[in-house]
mmCIF file of C-alpha atoms in Angstrom:
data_model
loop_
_atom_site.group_PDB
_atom_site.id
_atom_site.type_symbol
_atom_site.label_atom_id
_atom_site.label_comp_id
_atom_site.label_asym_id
_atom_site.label_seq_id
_atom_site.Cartn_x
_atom_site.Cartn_y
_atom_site.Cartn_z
ATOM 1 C CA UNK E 1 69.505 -64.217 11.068
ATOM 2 C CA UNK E 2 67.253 -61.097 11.360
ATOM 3 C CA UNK E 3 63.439 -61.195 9.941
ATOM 4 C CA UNK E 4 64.219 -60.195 6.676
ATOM 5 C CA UNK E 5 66.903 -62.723 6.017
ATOM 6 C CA UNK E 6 63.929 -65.079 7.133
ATOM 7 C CA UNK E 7 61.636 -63.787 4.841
ATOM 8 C CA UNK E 8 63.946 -63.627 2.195
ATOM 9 C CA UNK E 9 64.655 -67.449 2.735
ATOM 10 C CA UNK E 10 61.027 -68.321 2.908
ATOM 11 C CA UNK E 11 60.661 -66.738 0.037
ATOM 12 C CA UNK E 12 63.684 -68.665 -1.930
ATOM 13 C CA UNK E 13 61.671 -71.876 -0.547
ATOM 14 C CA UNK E 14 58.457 -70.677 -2.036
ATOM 15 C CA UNK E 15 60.287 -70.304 -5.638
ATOM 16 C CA UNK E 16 61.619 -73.494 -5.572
ATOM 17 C CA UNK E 17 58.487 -74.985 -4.649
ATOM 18 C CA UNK E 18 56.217 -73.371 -6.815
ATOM 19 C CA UNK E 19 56.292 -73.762 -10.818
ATOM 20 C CA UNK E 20 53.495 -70.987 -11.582
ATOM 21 C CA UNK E 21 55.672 -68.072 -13.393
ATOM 22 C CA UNK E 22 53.195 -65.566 -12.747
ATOM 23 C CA UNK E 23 53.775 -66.092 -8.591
ATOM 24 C CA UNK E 24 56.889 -66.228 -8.369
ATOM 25 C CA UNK E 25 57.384 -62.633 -10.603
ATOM 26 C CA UNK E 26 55.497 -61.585 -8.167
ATOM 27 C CA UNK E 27 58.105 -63.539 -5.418
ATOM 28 C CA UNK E 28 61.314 -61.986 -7.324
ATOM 29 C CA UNK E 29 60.236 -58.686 -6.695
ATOM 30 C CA UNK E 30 59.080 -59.171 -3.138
ATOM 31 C CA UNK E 31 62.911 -60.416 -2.589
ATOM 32 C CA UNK E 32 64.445 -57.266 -4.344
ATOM 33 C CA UNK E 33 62.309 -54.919 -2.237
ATOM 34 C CA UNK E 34 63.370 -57.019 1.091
ATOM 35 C CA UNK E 35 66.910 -57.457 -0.171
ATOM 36 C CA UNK E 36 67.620 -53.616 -1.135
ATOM 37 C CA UNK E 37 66.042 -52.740 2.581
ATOM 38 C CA UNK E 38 68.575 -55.250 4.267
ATOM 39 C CA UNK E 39 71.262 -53.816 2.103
ATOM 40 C CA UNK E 40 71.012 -50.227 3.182
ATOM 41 C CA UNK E 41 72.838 -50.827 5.906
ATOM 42 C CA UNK E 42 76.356 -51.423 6.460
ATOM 43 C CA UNK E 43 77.833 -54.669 5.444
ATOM 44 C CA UNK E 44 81.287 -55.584 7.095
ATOM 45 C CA UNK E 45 83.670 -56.939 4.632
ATOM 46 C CA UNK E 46 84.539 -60.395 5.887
ATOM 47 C CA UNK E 47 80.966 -60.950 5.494
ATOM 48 C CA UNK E 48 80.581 -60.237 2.150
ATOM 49 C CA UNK E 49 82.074 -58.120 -0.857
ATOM 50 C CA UNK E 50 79.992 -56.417 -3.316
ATOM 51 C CA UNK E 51 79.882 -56.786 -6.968
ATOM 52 C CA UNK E 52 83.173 -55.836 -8.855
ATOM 53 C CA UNK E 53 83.315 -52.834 -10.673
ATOM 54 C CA UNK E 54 80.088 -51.128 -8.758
ATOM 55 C CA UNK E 55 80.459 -48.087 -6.687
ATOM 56 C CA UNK E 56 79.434 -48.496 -2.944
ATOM 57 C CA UNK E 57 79.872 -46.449 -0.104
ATOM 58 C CA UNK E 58 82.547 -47.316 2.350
ATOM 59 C CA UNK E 59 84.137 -46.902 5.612
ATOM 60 C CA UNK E 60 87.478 -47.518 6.536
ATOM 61 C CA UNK E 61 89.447 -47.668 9.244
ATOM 62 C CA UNK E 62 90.684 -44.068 9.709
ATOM 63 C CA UNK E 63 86.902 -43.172 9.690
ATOM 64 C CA UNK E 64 86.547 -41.966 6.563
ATOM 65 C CA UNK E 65 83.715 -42.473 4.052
ATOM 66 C CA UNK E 66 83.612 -42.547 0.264
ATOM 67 C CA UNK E 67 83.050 -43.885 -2.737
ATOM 68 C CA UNK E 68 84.998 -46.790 -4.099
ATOM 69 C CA UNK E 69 84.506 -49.973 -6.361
ATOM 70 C CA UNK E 70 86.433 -52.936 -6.234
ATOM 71 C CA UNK E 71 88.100 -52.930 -9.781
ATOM 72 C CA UNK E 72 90.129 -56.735 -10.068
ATOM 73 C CA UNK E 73 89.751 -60.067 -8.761
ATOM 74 C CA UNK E 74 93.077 -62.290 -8.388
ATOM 75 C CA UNK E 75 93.368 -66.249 -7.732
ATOM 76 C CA UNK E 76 89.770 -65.278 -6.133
ATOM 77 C CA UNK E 77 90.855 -62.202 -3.711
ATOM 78 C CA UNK E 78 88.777 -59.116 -5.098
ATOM 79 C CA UNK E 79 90.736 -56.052 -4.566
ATOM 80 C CA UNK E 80 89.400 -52.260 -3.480
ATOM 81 C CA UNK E 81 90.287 -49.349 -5.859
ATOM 82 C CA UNK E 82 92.633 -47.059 -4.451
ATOM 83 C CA UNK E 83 93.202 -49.590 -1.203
ATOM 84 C CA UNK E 84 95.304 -46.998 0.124
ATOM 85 C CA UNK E 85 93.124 -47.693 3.203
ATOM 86 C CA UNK E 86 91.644 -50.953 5.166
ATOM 87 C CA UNK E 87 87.821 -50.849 4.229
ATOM 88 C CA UNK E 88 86.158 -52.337 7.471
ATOM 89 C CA UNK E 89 81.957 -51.932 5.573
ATOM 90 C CA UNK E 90 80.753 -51.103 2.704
ATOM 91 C CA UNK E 91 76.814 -50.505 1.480
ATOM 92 C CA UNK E 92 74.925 -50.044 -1.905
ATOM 93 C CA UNK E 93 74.620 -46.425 -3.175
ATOM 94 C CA UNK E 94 71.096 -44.893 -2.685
ATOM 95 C CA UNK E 95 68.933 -44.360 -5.894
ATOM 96 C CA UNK E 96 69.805 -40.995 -6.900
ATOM 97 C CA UNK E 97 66.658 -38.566 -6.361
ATOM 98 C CA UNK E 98 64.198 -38.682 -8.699
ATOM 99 C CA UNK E 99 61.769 -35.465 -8.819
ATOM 100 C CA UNK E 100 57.593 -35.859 -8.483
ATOM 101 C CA UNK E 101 55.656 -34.777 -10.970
ATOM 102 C CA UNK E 102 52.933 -33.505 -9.103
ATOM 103 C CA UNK E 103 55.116 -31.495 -6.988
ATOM 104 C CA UNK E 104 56.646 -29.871 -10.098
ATOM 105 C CA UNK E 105 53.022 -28.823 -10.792
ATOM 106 C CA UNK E 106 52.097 -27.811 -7.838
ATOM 107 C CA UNK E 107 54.597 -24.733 -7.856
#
């Protein structure tokens, strides 16, 4: 377990703990911060799968990299669209790029 699986588990602890709404708001978005910078790195897939139906980036085992979402779940086996390959990781999409106002302005 690396520090931010800690912290994130500390801070599950804390939320169960603690009955004051306006902390643990404050907690929930501490963990989606921590959780999104754990994510942005490749996850193998007998560790975990993502959500169905949301594009992630993946790599397979003829190297390539793409774009896929896993589109069914049978008896409890989720299943990759177009498996036409063996998907060794996978990892979240990156926020698409958003443009800063003051930079707009400063042009």
């Amino acid at each position: 377990m690396n520090d931010i699986e800690r912290a994130i588990k500390c801070i599950e602890f804390i939320q169960c703990e603690n009955k004051d709404l306006s902390i643990n708001t404050k907690l929930i978005a501490i963990k989606e911060i921590l959780e999104k910078q754990l994510n942005d790195k490749w996850i193998l897939v007998n560790e975990k799968l993502p959500e169905r139906s949301i594009p992630v980036l993946v790599s397979d085992k003829q190297e390539n990299v793409c774009i896929r979402a896993i589109t069914c779940e049978i008896k409890g086996k989720k299943y990759w669209s177009q498996d036409k390959y063996d998907v060794l990781a996978w990892q979240p999409l990156p926020e698409p790029y958003k443009e800063v106002e003051n930079a707009k302005n400063k042009n």
